[in-house]
Coordinates of N, CA and C in Angstrom, one line a residue:
X118 N 0.8 -1.2 0.0 CA 0.0 0.0 0.0 C 0.9 1.2 0.0
X119 N 0.6 2.2 -0.9 CA 1.4 3.4 -1.0 C 0.8 4.4 0.0
X120 N 1.7 5.1 0.6 CA 1.3 6.3 1.4 C 1.7 7.5 0.6
X121 N 0.9 8.5 0.6 CA 1.1 9.7 -0.1 C 1.9 10.7 0.8
X122 N 2.8 11.4 0.2 CA 3.5 12.5 0.9 C 2.9 13.8 0.4
X123 N 2.3 14.6 1.2 CA 1.5 15.7 0.7 C 2.3 16.8 0.1
X124 N 3.6 17.0 0.5 CA 4.3 18.1 -0.1 C 5.5 17.5 -0.8
X125 N 6.3 18.4 -1.4 CA 7.5 17.9 -2.1 C 8.6 17.4 -1.2
X126 N 9.4 16.5 -1.8 CA 10.5 16.0 -1.0 C 11.8 16.6 -1.7
X127 N 12.8 17.0 -0.8 CA 14.0 17.5 -1.3 C 15.1 16.4 -1.2
X128 N 15.8 16.2 -2.3 CA 17.0 15.3 -2.4 C 18.2 16.2 -2.4
X129 N 18.9 16.1 -1.3 CA 20.2 16.9 -1.1 C 21.3 16.1 -1.6
X130 N 21.9 16.4 -2.8 CA 22.8 15.5 -3.4 C 24.3 16.0 -3.4
X131 N 24.5 17.1 -2.8 CA 25.9 17.6 -2.7 C 26.0 18.7 -1.6
X132 N 27.2 18.7 -1.0 CA 27.6 19.7 0.0 C 28.4 20.8 -0.8
X133 N 28.8 20.5 -1.9 CA 29.8 21.3 -2.7 C 29.0 22.5 -3.3
X134 N 29.6 23.7 -3.2 CA 29.0 24.9 -3.8 C 30.1 25.8 -4.3
X135 N 29.8 26.5 -5.3 CA 30.8 27.5 -5.9 C 30.7 28.8 -5.2
X136 N 29.8 29.0 -4.3 CA 29.7 30.2 -3.5 C 30.0 29.9 -2.0
X137 N 30.3 30.9 -1.3 CA 30.4 30.8 0.2 C 29.6 32.0 0.8
X138 N 28.3 32.0 0.6 CA 27.5 33.0 1.1 C 27.4 33.1 2.6
X139 N 27.5 34.3 3.2 CA 27.2 34.4 4.6 C 25.8 33.9 4.9
X140 N 25.7 33.3 6.1 CA 24.4 32.8 6.5 C 23.7 31.8 5.6
X141 N 24.5 31.1 4.9 CA 23.9 30.0 4.0 C 23.1 29.1 4.8
X142 N 21.8 28.8 4.4 CA 21.0 27.9 5.2 C 21.3 26.5 4.9
X143 N 22.3 26.2 4.1 CA 22.8 24.8 3.9 C 24.2 24.7 4.4
X144 N 24.7 25.7 5.0 CA 26.0 25.8 5.7 C 27.2 25.5 4.7
X145 N 27.0 25.8 3.4 CA 28.0 25.6 2.4 C 29.1 26.7 2.6
X146 N 28.9 27.7 3.3 CA 29.9 28.7 3.6 C 31.0 28.1 4.5
X147 N 30.8 26.9 5.0 CA 31.9 26.3 5.8 C 32.8 25.3 5.0
X148 N 32.7 25.4 3.7 CA 33.6 24.7 2.8 C 33.5 23.2 3.0
X149 N 32.2 22.7 3.2 CA 32.0 21.2 3.2 C 32.4 20.6 1.8
X150 N 32.8 19.4 1.8 CA 33.1 18.7 0.6 C 32.3 17.5 0.4
X151 N 32.0 17.1 -0.8 CA 31.4 15.8 -1.1 C 30.1 15.9 -1.9
X152 N 29.8 14.9 -2.6 CA 28.6 14.8 -3.3 C 28.2 13.3 -3.4
X153 N 26.9 13.1 -3.6 CA 26.3 11.7 -3.6 C 26.2 11.2 -5.0
X154 N 26.7 10.0 -5.3 CA 26.6 9.4 -6.6 C 25.3 8.7 -6.8
X155 N 24.5 9.0 -7.9 CA 23.2 8.4 -8.1 C 23.3 6.9 -8.0
X156 N 24.2 6.2 -8.6 CA 24.2 4.7 -8.6 C 24.3 4.1 -7.2
X157 N 24.9 4.9 -6.2 CA 24.9 4.4 -4.8 C 23.6 4.5 -4.1
X158 N 22.7 5.3 -4.6 CA 21.4 5.5 -4.0 C 20.2 4.9 -4.7
X159 N 20.4 4.6 -6.0 CA 19.3 4.1 -6.8 C 18.6 2.9 -6.2
X160 N 19.3 1.9 -5.7 CA 18.5 0.8 -5.1 C 17.7 1.2 -3.8
X161 N 18.2 2.1 -3.1 CA 17.5 2.6 -1.9 C 16.2 3.3 -2.3
X162 N 16.2 4.2 -3.3 CA 15.1 4.9 -3.8 C 14.1 4.0 -4.6
X163 N 14.6 2.9 -5.2 CA 13.7 1.9 -5.8 C 12.8 1.3 -4.7
X164 N 13.4 1.0 -3.6 CA 12.7 0.4 -2.4 C 11.7 1.5 -1.9
X165 N 12.1 2.7 -1.7 CA 11.2 3.7 -1.2 C 10.0 4.0 -2.1
X166 N 10.2 3.8 -3.4 CA 9.2 4.1 -4.4 C 8.0 3.1 -4.2
X167 N 8.3 1.9 -3.6 CA 7.3 0.9 -3.3 C 6.5 1.3 -2.0
X168 N 7.0 2.2 -1.2 CA 6.4 2.5 0.1 C 5.7 3.9 0.1
X169 N 6.2 4.8 -0.7 CA 5.7 6.2 -0.7 C 5.3 6.6 -2.2
X170 N 4.4 7.5 -2.2 CA 4.0 8.1 -3.5 C 4.3 9.6 -3.4
X171 N 5.3 10.1 -4.2 CA 5.7 11.5 -4.1 C 4.7 12.3 -5.1
X172 N 4.5 13.5 -4.7 CA 3.8 14.4 -5.6 C 4.7 15.3 -6.4
X173 N 5.8 15.6 -5.8 CA 6.9 16.4 -6.5 C 8.2 16.3 -5.7
X174 N 9.3 16.6 -6.4 CA 10.6 16.4 -5.8 C 11.5 17.5 -6.3
X175 N 12.4 17.9 -5.4 CA 13.4 18.9 -5.7 C 14.8 18.4 -5.5
X176 N 15.7 18.6 -6.4 CA 17.1 18.2 -6.2 C 17.8 19.5 -5.8
X177 N 18.6 19.5 -4.7 CA 19.3 20.6 -4.3 C 20.6 20.3 -3.7
X178 N 21.3 21.3 -3.2 CA 22.6 21.1 -2.6 C 22.9 22.2 -1.6
X179 N 24.1 22.4 -1.5 CA 25.2 23.1 -2.2 C 24.6 23.5 -3.5
X180 N 25.5 23.3 -4.5 CA 25.1 23.6 -5.9 C 25.0 22.3 -6.6
X181 N 23.7 21.8 -6.9 CA 23.5 20.5 -7.4 C 24.2 20.3 -8.8
X182 N 24.3 21.4 -9.5 CA 24.9 21.2 -10.9 C 26.4 21.0 -10.8
X183 N 27.0 21.0 -9.6 CA 28.4 20.6 -9.4 C 28.6 19.1 -9.2
X184 N 27.4 18.4 -9.0 CA 27.5 17.0 -8.8 C 27.6 16.4 -10.2
X185 N 28.6 15.6 -10.5 CA 28.8 15.1 -11.9 C 27.7 14.1 -12.3
X186 N 26.9 13.6 -11.3 CA 25.8 12.7 -11.6 C 24.4 13.3 -11.5
X187 N 24.4 14.6 -11.6 CA 23.1 15.3 -11.4 C 22.1 14.9 -12.5
X188 N 22.5 14.7 -13.7 CA 21.5 14.3 -14.7 C 21.0 12.9 -14.4
X189 N 21.9 12.0 -13.9 CA 21.5 10.7 -13.5 C 20.4 10.8 -12.4
X190 N 20.6 11.7 -11.4 CA 19.6 11.9 -10.4 C 18.3 12.3 -11.0
X191 N 18.3 13.3 -11.9 CA 17.1 13.8 -12.5 C 16.3 12.6 -13.2
X192 N 17.1 12.0 -14.1 CA 16.4 10.9 -14.8 C 16.0 9.7 -14.0
X193 N 16.8 9.4 -13.0 CA 16.5 8.3 -12.1 C 15.3 8.5 -11.2
X194 N 15.3 9.7 -10.6 CA 14.1 10.1 -9.7 C 12.8 10.2 -10.5
X195 N 12.9 10.8 -11.8 CA 11.8 10.9 -12.6 C 11.2 9.5 -13.0
X196 N 12.1 8.6 -13.3 CA 11.7 7.2 -13.7 C 11.1 6.5 -12.5
X197 N 11.8 6.5 -11.3 CA 11.4 5.7 -10.2 C 10.1 6.2 -9.6
X198 N 10.0 7.6 -9.3 CA 8.8 8.1 -8.6 C 7.8 8.7 -9.5
X199 N 8.1 8.7 -10.8 CA 7.1 9.2 -11.9 C 6.5 10.6 -11.6
X200 N 7.4 11.4 -11.1 CA 7.0 12.8 -10.8 C 7.9 13.8 -11.6
X201 N 7.5 15.0 -11.7 CA 8.4 16.0 -12.2 C 9.4 16.4 -11.2
X202 N 10.6 16.7 -11.6 CA 11.7 17.0 -10.8 C 12.1 18.5 -11.0
X203 N 12.3 19.2 -9.9 CA 12.8 20.6 -10.0 C 14.3 20.5 -9.5
X204 N 15.2 21.1 -10.2 CA 16.5 21.4 -9.7 C 16.6 22.8 -9.2
X205 N 17.0 22.9 -8.0 CA 17.2 24.2 -7.4 C 18.7 24.6 -7.4
X206 N 19.0 25.6 -8.1 CA 20.4 25.9 -8.4 C 20.7 27.4 -8.2
X207 N 21.9 27.8 -8.1 CA 22.3 29.2 -8.1 C 22.4 29.8 -9.5
X208 N 22.2 28.9 -10.5 CA 22.1 29.4 -11.9 C 23.5 29.7 -12.6
X209 N 24.6 29.2 -12.0 CA 25.9 29.6 -12.6 C 26.5 28.5 -13.4
X210 N 25.8 27.3 -13.5 CA 26.5 26.1 -14.1 C 25.7 25.5 -15.3
X211 N 24.7 26.2 -15.9 CA 24.0 25.6 -17.0 C 24.8 25.0 -18.1
X212 N 25.8 25.8 -18.5 CA 26.6 25.4 -19.7 C 27.6 24.4 -19.4
X213 N 27.8 24.0 -18.1 CA 28.8 23.0 -17.7 C 28.2 21.6 -17.5
X214 N 26.9 21.4 -17.8 CA 26.2 20.2 -17.4 C 25.7 19.5 -18.6
X215 N 26.5 18.6 -19.2 CA 26.0 17.8 -20.4 C 24.8 17.0 -20.1
X216 N 23.8 17.0 -20.9 CA 22.6 16.2 -20.8 C 21.5 16.9 -19.9
X217 N 21.8 18.0 -19.3 CA 20.9 18.7 -18.4 C 19.6 19.1 -19.2
X218 N 19.8 19.7 -20.4 CA 18.6 20.2 -21.1 C 17.7 19.0 -21.4
X219 N 18.3 17.9 -21.9 CA 17.5 16.7 -22.3 C 16.7 16.2 -21.1
X220 N 17.3 16.2 -19.9 CA 16.7 15.7 -18.7 C 15.4 16.6 -18.3
X221 N 15.4 17.8 -18.8 CA 14.3 18.7 -18.5 C 13.1 18.4 -19.4
X222 N 13.2 17.6 -20.4 CA 12.2 17.3 -21.3 C 11.2 16.3 -20.8
X223 N 11.5 15.6 -19.7 CA 10.6 14.6 -19.1 C 9.4 15.3 -18.5
X224 N 8.2 14.6 -18.9 CA 7.0 15.1 -18.3 C 6.4 14.0 -17.5
X225 N 5.9 14.3 -16.3 CA 5.4 13.3 -15.4 C 4.0 12.8 -15.9
X226 N 3.9 11.4 -15.9 CA 2.7 10.8 -16.3 C 1.6 11.0 -15.2
X227 N 2.1 11.3 -14.0 CA 1.2 11.4 -12.8 C 0.5 12.7 -12.8
X228 N 1.2 13.8 -13.0 CA 0.6 15.1 -12.9 C 0.7 16.0 -14.2
X229 N 1.4 15.5 -15.2 CA 1.5 16.2 -16.4 C 2.6 17.3 -16.4
X230 N 3.2 17.5 -15.3 CA 4.2 18.6 -15.1 C 5.5 18.2 -15.7
X231 N 6.2 19.1 -16.3 CA 7.5 18.8 -16.9 C 8.6 19.2 -15.9
X232 N 9.8 18.4 -15.9 CA 10.9 18.8 -15.1 C 11.3 20.2 -15.4
X233 N 11.8 20.9 -14.4 CA 12.2 22.3 -14.5 C 13.3 22.7 -13.6
X234 N 13.8 23.9 -13.8 CA 14.9 24.4 -13.0 C 14.5 25.7 -12.3
X235 N 14.7 25.7 -11.0 CA 14.5 26.9 -10.2 C 15.8 27.5 -9.9
X236 N 15.9 28.8 -9.9 CA 17.2 29.5 -9.7 C 17.0 30.4 -8.5
X237 N 17.9 30.3 -7.6 CA 18.0 31.3 -6.4 C 19.1 32.3 -6.7
X238 N 18.6 33.5 -7.1 CA 19.6 34.5 -7.4 C 20.2 35.1 -6.1
X239 N 21.5 35.0 -6.1 CA 22.3 35.4 -4.9 C 22.7 36.8 -4.9
X240 N 22.9 37.4 -6.1 CA 23.4 38.8 -6.2 C 22.8 39.4 -7.5
X241 N 22.1 40.5 -7.3 CA 21.5 41.2 -8.5 C 22.5 41.6 -9.5
X242 N 23.7 41.8 -9.2 CA 24.8 42.1 -10.1 C 25.0 41.0 -11.1
X243 N 24.7 39.7 -10.7 CA 24.8 38.5 -11.6 C 23.6 38.4 -12.6
X244 N 22.6 39.1 -12.4 CA 21.3 38.9 -13.1 C 21.5 39.0 -14.7
X245 N 22.2 40.1 -15.2 CA 22.3 40.2 -16.6 C 23.1 39.0 -17.2
X246 N 24.2 38.6 -16.6 CA 24.9 37.4 -17.2 C 24.1 36.1 -17.0
X247 N 23.3 36.0 -15.9 CA 22.5 34.8 -15.7 C 21.4 34.7 -16.8
X248 N 20.8 35.9 -17.1 CA 19.8 35.9 -18.2 C 20.4 35.4 -19.5
X249 N 21.6 35.9 -19.8 CA 22.2 35.4 -21.0 C 22.5 33.9 -21.0
X250 N 23.0 33.4 -19.8 CA 23.2 31.9 -19.7 C 21.9 31.2 -19.8
X251 N 20.8 31.7 -19.3 CA 19.5 31.0 -19.4 C 19.1 31.0 -20.9
X252 N 19.2 32.1 -21.5 CA 18.8 32.2 -23.0 C 19.7 31.2 -23.8
X253 N 20.9 31.1 -23.5 CA 21.8 30.2 -24.2 C 21.5 28.8 -24.0
X254 N 21.0 28.4 -22.8 CA 20.7 27.1 -22.4 C 19.4 26.6 -23.1
X255 N 18.4 27.5 -23.1 CA 17.1 27.1 -23.7 C 17.2 27.1 -25.2
X256 N 16.2 26.5 -25.8 CA 16.2 26.3 -27.3 C 14.9 26.9 -27.9
X257 N 15.0 27.3 -29.2 CA 13.8 27.8 -29.9 C 13.3 29.1 -29.4
X258 N 12.0 29.3 -29.5 CA 11.4 30.6 -29.0 C 11.3 30.6 -27.5
X259 N 11.7 31.7 -26.9 CA 11.8 31.8 -25.4 C 10.8 32.8 -25.0
X260 N 9.9 32.4 -24.1 CA 9.0 33.4 -23.5 C 9.6 33.8 -22.2
X261 N 9.6 35.1 -21.9 CA 10.1 35.6 -20.6 C 8.9 36.4 -19.9
X262 N 8.6 35.9 -18.8 CA 7.5 36.5 -18.0 C 8.1 37.1 -16.7
X263 N 7.6 38.2 -16.3 CA 8.0 38.8 -15.1 C 7.0 38.6 -13.9
X264 N 7.3 39.2 -12.8 CA 6.5 39.1 -11.6 C 5.0 39.3 -11.9
X265 N 4.2 38.4 -11.3 CA 2.8 38.6 -11.5 C 2.2 38.0 -12.7
X266 N 3.1 37.5 -13.6 CA 2.6 37.0 -14.9 C 2.6 35.5 -15.0
X267 N 2.9 34.8 -13.8 CA 3.0 33.4 -13.8 C 2.4 32.9 -12.5
X268 N 2.2 31.6 -12.5 CA 1.5 31.0 -11.3 C 2.6 30.3 -10.4
X269 N 3.8 30.4 -10.7 CA 4.9 29.7 -10.0 C 5.4 30.5 -8.7
X270 N 4.9 31.7 -8.5 CA 5.4 32.4 -7.4 C 6.8 33.0 -7.5
X271 N 7.3 32.9 -8.7 CA 8.6 33.4 -8.9 C 8.6 34.8 -9.5
X272 N 9.7 35.5 -9.4 CA 9.8 36.9 -10.0 C 9.8 36.9 -11.5
X273 N 10.6 35.9 -12.0 CA 10.7 35.8 -13.5 C 10.8 34.4 -13.9
X274 N 10.3 34.1 -15.0 CA 10.6 32.7 -15.6 C 10.7 32.8 -17.1
X275 N 11.5 31.8 -17.6 CA 11.8 31.7 -19.0 C 11.3 30.3 -19.4
X276 N 10.6 30.2 -20.5 CA 10.1 28.9 -21.0 C 10.3 28.9 -22.5
X277 N 10.9 27.8 -23.0 CA 11.2 27.7 -24.4 C 10.1 26.9 -25.1
X278 N 10.2 26.8 -26.4 CA 9.2 26.1 -27.3 C 9.1 24.6 -27.0
X279 N 10.0 24.0 -26.3 CA 9.9 22.6 -25.9 C 9.3 22.5 -24.5
X280 N 8.9 23.6 -23.9 CA 8.3 23.5 -22.5 C 9.4 23.5 -21.4
X281 N 10.7 23.6 -21.8 CA 11.7 23.7 -20.7 C 11.6 25.0 -20.0
X282 N 11.5 25.0 -18.7 CA 11.3 26.2 -17.9 C 12.4 26.4 -16.9
X283 N 12.8 27.6 -16.7 CA 13.7 28.1 -15.7 C 13.1 29.2 -15.0

């Protein structure tokens, strides 16, 4: 019998971050090291998927895009739990992550939602470069919506013609 988890579950896959922000709520400003390899955890989550039913999941860290198996995490969790996956990132590593775009094309059979990326902007001075990185990462026609124009509760979002959203 499956038990439903009413809110999303966070998968913390790395302590590594390329920032050392004061008052980091993940304590990455203390220079922790290490990341979790998907293949080490896949059998554990296979078992959990028989016991719980997730509604949504977020992959986070440190900076999850520094984990070399982040795409394996996205694809594996999508497959096992059949939900959409959000990656919560500081937005500095899009161009360094092979296969990331393709992993965002997965759409959950359970709720119809597509995998997506959430960005936590740490410094407004980084915003112009980050917008360029986002536009370079996405493909085709890109819609850009600002505050109040979306239902995600975010200030801005970008969505391309394939439905990939940041």
